[in-house]
Each structure stands twice: as structure tokens, then as C-alpha cells.
PDB file of C-alpha atoms in Angstrom:
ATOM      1  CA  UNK Z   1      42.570 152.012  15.017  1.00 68.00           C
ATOM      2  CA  UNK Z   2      44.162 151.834  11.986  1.00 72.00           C
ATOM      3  CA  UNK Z   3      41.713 150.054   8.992  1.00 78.00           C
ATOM      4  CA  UNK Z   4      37.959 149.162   8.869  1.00 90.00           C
ATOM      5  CA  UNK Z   5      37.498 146.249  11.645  1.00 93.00           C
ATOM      6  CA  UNK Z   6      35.629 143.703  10.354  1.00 95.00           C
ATOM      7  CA  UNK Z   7      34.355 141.846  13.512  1.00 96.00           C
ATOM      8  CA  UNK Z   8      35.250 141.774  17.055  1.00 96.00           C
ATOM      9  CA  UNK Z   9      34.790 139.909  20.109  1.00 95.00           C
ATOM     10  CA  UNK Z  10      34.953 140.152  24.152  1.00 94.00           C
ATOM     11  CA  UNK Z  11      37.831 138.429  25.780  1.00 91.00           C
ATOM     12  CA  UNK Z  12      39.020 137.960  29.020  1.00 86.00           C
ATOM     13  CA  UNK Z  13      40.845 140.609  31.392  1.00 84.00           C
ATOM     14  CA  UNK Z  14      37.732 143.404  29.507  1.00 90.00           C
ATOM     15  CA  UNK Z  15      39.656 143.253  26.431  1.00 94.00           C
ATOM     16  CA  UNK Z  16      38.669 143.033  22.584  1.00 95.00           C
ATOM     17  CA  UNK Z  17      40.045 141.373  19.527  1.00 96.00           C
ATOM     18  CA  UNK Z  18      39.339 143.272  16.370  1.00 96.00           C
ATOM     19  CA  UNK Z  19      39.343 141.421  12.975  1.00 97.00           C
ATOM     20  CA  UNK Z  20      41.100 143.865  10.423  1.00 95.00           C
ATOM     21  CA  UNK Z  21      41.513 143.832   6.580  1.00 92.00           C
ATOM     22  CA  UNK Z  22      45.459 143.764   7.656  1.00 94.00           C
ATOM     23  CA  UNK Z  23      45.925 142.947  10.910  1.00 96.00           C
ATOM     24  CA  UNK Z  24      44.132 142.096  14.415  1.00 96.00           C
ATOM     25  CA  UNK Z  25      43.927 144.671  17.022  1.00 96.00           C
ATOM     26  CA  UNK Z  26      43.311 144.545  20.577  1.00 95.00           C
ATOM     27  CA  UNK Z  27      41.993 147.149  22.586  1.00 94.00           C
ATOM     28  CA  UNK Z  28      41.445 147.490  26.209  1.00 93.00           C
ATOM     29  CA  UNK Z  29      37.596 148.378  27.632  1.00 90.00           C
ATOM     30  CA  UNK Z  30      38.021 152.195  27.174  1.00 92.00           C
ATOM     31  CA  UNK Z  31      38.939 151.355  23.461  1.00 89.00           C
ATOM     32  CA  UNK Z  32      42.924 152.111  23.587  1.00 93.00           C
ATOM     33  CA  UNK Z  33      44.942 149.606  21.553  1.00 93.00           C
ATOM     34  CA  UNK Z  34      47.002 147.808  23.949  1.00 93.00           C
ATOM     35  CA  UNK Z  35      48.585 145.178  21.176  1.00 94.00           C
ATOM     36  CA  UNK Z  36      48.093 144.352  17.603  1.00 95.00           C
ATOM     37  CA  UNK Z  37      49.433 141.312  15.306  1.00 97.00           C
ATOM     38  CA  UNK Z  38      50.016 142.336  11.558  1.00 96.00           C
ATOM     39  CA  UNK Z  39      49.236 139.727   9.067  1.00 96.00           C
ATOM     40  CA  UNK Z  40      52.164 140.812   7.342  1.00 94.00           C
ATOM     41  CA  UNK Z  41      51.158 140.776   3.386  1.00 93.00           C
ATOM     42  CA  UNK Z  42      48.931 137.553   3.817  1.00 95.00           C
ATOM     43  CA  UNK Z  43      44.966 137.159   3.626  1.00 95.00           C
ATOM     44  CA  UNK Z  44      42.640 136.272   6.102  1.00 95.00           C
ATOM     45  CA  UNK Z  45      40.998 133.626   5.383  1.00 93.00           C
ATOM     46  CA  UNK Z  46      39.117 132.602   8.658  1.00 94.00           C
ATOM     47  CA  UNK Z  47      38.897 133.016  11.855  1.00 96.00           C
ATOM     48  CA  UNK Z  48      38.109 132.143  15.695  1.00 96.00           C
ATOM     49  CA  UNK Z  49      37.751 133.646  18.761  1.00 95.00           C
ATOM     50  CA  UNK Z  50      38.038 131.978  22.430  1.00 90.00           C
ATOM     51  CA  UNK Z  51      38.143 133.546  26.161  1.00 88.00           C
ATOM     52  CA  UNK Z  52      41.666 134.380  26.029  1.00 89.00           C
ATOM     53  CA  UNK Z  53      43.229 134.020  22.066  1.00 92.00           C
ATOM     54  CA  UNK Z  54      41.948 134.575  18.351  1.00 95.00           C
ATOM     55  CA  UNK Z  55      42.968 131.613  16.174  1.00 96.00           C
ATOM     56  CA  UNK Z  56      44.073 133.127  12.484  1.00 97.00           C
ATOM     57  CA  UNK Z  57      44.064 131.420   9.109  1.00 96.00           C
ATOM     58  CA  UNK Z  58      46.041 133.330   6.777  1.00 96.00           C
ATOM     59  CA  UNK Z  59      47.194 132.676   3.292  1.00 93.00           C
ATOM     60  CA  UNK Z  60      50.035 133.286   1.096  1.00 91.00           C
ATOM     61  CA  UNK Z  61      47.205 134.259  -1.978  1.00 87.00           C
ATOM     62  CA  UNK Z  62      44.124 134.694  -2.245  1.00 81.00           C
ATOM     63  CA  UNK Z  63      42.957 132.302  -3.309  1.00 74.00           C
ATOM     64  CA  UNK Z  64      46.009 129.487  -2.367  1.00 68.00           C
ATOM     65  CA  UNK Z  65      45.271 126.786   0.263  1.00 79.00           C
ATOM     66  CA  UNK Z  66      48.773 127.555   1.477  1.00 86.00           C
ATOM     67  CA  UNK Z  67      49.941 129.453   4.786  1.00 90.00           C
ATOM     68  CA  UNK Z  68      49.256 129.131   8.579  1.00 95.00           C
ATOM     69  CA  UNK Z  69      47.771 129.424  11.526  1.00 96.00           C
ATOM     70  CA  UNK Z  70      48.335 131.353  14.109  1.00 97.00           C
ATOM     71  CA  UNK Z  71      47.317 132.164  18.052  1.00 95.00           C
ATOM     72  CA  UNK Z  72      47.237 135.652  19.334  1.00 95.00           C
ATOM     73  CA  UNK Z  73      47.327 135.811  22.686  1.00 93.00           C
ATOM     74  CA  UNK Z  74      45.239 139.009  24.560  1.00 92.00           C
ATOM     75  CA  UNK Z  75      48.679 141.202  23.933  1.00 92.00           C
ATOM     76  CA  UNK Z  76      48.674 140.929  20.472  1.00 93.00           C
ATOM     77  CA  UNK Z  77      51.651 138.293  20.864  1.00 95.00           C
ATOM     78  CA  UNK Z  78      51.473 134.884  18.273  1.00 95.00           C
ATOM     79  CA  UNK Z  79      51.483 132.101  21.170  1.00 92.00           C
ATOM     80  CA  UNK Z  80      51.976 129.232  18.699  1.00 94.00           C
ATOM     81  CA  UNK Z  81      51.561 128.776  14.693  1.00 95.00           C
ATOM     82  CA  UNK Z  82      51.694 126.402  12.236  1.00 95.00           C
ATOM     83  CA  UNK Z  83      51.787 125.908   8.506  1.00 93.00           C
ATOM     84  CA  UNK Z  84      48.949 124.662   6.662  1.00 92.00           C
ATOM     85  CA  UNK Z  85      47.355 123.593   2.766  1.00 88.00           C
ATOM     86  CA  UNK Z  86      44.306 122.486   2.099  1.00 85.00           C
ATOM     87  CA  UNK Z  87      41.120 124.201   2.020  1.00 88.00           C
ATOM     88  CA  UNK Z  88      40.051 125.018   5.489  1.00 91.00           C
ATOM     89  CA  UNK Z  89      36.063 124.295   5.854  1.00 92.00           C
ATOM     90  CA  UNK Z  90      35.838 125.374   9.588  1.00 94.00           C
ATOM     91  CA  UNK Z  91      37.735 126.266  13.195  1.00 96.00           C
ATOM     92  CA  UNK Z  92      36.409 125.428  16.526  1.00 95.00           C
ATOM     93  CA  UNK Z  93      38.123 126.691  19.607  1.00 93.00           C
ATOM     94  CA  UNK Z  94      37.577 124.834  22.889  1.00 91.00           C
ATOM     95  CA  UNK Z  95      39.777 124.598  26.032  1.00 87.00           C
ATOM     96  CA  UNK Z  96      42.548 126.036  24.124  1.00 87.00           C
ATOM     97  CA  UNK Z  97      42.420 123.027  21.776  1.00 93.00           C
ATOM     98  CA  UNK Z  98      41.280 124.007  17.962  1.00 95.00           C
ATOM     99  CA  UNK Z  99      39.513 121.255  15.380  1.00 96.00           C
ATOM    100  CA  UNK Z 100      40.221 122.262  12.083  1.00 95.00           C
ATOM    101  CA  UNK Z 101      38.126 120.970   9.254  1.00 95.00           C
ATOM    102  CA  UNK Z 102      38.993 119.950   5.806  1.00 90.00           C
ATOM    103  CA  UNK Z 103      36.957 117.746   3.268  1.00 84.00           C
ATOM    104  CA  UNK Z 104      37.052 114.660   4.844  1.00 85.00           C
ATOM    105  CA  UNK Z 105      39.949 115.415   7.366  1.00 92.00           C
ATOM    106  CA  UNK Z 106      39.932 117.058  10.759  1.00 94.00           C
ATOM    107  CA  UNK Z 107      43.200 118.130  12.718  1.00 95.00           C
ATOM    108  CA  UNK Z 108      42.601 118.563  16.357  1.00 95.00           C
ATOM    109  CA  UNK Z 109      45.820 121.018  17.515  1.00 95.00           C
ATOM    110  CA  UNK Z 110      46.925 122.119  21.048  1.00 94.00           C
ATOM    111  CA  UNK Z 111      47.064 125.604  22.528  1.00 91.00           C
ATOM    112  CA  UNK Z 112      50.697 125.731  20.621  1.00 94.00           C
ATOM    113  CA  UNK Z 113      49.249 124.469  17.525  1.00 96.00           C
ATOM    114  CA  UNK Z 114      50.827 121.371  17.465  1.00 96.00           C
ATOM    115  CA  UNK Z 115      49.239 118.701  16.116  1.00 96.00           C
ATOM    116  CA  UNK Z 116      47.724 116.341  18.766  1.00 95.00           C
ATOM    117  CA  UNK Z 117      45.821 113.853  16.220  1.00 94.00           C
ATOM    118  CA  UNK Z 118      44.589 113.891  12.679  1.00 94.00           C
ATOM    119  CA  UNK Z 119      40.687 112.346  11.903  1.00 93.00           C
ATOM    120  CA  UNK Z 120      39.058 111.112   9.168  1.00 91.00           C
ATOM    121  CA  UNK Z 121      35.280 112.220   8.987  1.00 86.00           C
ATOM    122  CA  UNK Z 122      32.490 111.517   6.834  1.00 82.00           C
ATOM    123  CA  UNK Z 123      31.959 112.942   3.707  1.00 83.00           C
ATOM    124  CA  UNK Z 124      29.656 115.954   3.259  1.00 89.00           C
ATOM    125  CA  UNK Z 125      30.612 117.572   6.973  1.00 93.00           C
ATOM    126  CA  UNK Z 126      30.537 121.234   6.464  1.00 94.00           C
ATOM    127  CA  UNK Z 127      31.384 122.324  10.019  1.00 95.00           C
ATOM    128  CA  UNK Z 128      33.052 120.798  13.046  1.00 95.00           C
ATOM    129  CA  UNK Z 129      32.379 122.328  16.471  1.00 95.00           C
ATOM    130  CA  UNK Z 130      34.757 120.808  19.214  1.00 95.00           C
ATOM    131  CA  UNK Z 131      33.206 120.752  22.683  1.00 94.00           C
ATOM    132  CA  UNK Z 132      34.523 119.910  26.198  1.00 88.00           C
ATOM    133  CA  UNK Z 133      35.290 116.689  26.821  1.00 82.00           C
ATOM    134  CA  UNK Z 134      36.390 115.265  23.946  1.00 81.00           C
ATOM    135  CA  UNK Z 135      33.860 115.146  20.937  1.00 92.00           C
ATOM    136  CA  UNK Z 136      32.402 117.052  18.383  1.00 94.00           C
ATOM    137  CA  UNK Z 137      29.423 118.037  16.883  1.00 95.00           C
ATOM    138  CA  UNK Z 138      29.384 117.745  13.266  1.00 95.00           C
ATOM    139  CA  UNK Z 139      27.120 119.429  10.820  1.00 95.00           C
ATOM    140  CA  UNK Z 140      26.152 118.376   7.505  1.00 92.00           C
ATOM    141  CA  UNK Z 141      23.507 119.721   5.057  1.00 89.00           C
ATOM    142  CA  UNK Z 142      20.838 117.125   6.721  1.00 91.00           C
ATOM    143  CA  UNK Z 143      21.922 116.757   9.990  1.00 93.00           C
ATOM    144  CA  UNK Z 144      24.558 116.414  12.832  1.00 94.00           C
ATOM    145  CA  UNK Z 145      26.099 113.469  14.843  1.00 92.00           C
ATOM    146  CA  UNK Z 146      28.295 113.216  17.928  1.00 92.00           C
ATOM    147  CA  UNK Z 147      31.942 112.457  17.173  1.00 91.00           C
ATOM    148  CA  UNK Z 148      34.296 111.242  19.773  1.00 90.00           C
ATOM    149  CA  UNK Z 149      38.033 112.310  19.191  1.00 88.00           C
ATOM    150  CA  UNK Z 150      39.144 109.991  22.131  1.00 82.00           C
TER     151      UNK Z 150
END
């Protein structure tokens, strides 16, 4: 494995995703890389795993609210991307959907990362956690309501 991995996470068919300063790894149950997807001079800026795909935010700087998302699929393969600015509070990966937070906006994309519907949310949300059939839970710094994205 080349780099320091950062996290890492169980997925489906005994593989592993491995968050890298540089790129995400995956690596079969003995711990042989069987795939890896290079983040190719951006930053990672945030992340989320699932049963089957790791959902990347990565970033032309730093520091920039510029760049894209991506889905890696358990090969190491991108299964669907999309560009993106804004600041990014949160990911949530459910059912191959993903609800992306920003202040006072979520985006809830499909497995391809297309956009399926954009939200407004209140104020002061700092994490959105989609769950199965068809709402979210959102947290605030006080407390957390049920929010239906039907």
C-alpha cells in the first residue's frame, strides 16, 4: 500500500476501502490491493462509505469550495461523479442515494450522482443523515427533527 491510510472500512464481497492522503485503495480480505482510484493532484475533503462504494469529495485547493464528487465502486472504478462549490457540511450514503449538506441547502443525488432534487433546510443544521425510505435526520447544535425528502 502505497501512503499512510487514513481510515478504512468493510465492504461487501470481504473487501476494504482505504482512505489515503492521495488516493483510495481497495484491498481484498488477505490485504492484496485489488483496485485503487488516484485523486489525481486534488484534496480530500470528505468522505463516505456504503456496502458496496466510497463517495469522495475532492477539491481543486485546499482550501477552495470547488471540485467533485465522485463514486468508487469495490474495483477501484469511479461509477458516477459530479462537479461541485460550496462548502460541503456533511455526506450521507443510503440505498445508493447520497444527501449532501450545505448551509442551508441539501442535494439528494442518485447512485450516478445525478442530481435527483435540491432542499432547502433550516438554518443551523450541521449534519444530514439520509435514511431508508425517504427522510432524514437532521442534527443541529440543540437537537434533531425528521425531514421528509418526498
Amino acid at each position: 500500500v502505497d501512503g499512510i491510510i487514513l481510515d478504512f472500512e468493510f465492504l461487501d464481497n470481504n473487501t476494504i476501502s482505504a482512505i489515503c492522503e492521495e488516493m483510495l485503495i481497495i484491498l481484498d480480505g488477505d490485504g492484496e490491493e485489488t483496485g485503487r482510484y488516484s485523486y489525481n493532484g486534488m484534496y480530500l475533503t470528505d468522505y463516505v462509505f456504503s456496502s458496496d462504494m466510497t463517495t469522495l469529495l475532492l477539491s481543486h485547493y485546499r482550501t477552495g469550495n470547488t471540485g467533485m464528487l465522485v463514486n468508487v465502486d469495490t474495483r477501484g472504478r469511479s461509477s458516477g461523479s459530479a462537479d461541485t462549490e460550496g462548502e460541503f457540511l456533511s455526506l450521507s450514503l443510503n440505498d445508493g442515494d447520497l444527501l449532501a449538506l450545505r448551509s442551508g441547502t441539501m442535494t439528494l443525488y442518485d447512485s450516478s450522482l445525478n442530481v435527483k432534487r435540491d432542499f432547502s433546510c433550516p438554518l443551523g443544521v450541521r449534519q444530514a443523515l439520509l435514511r431508508s425510505g425517504g427522510d432524514a435526520l437532521l442534527l443541529t447544535g440543540y437537537g434533531a427533527e425528521l425531514y421528509s425528502l418526498s
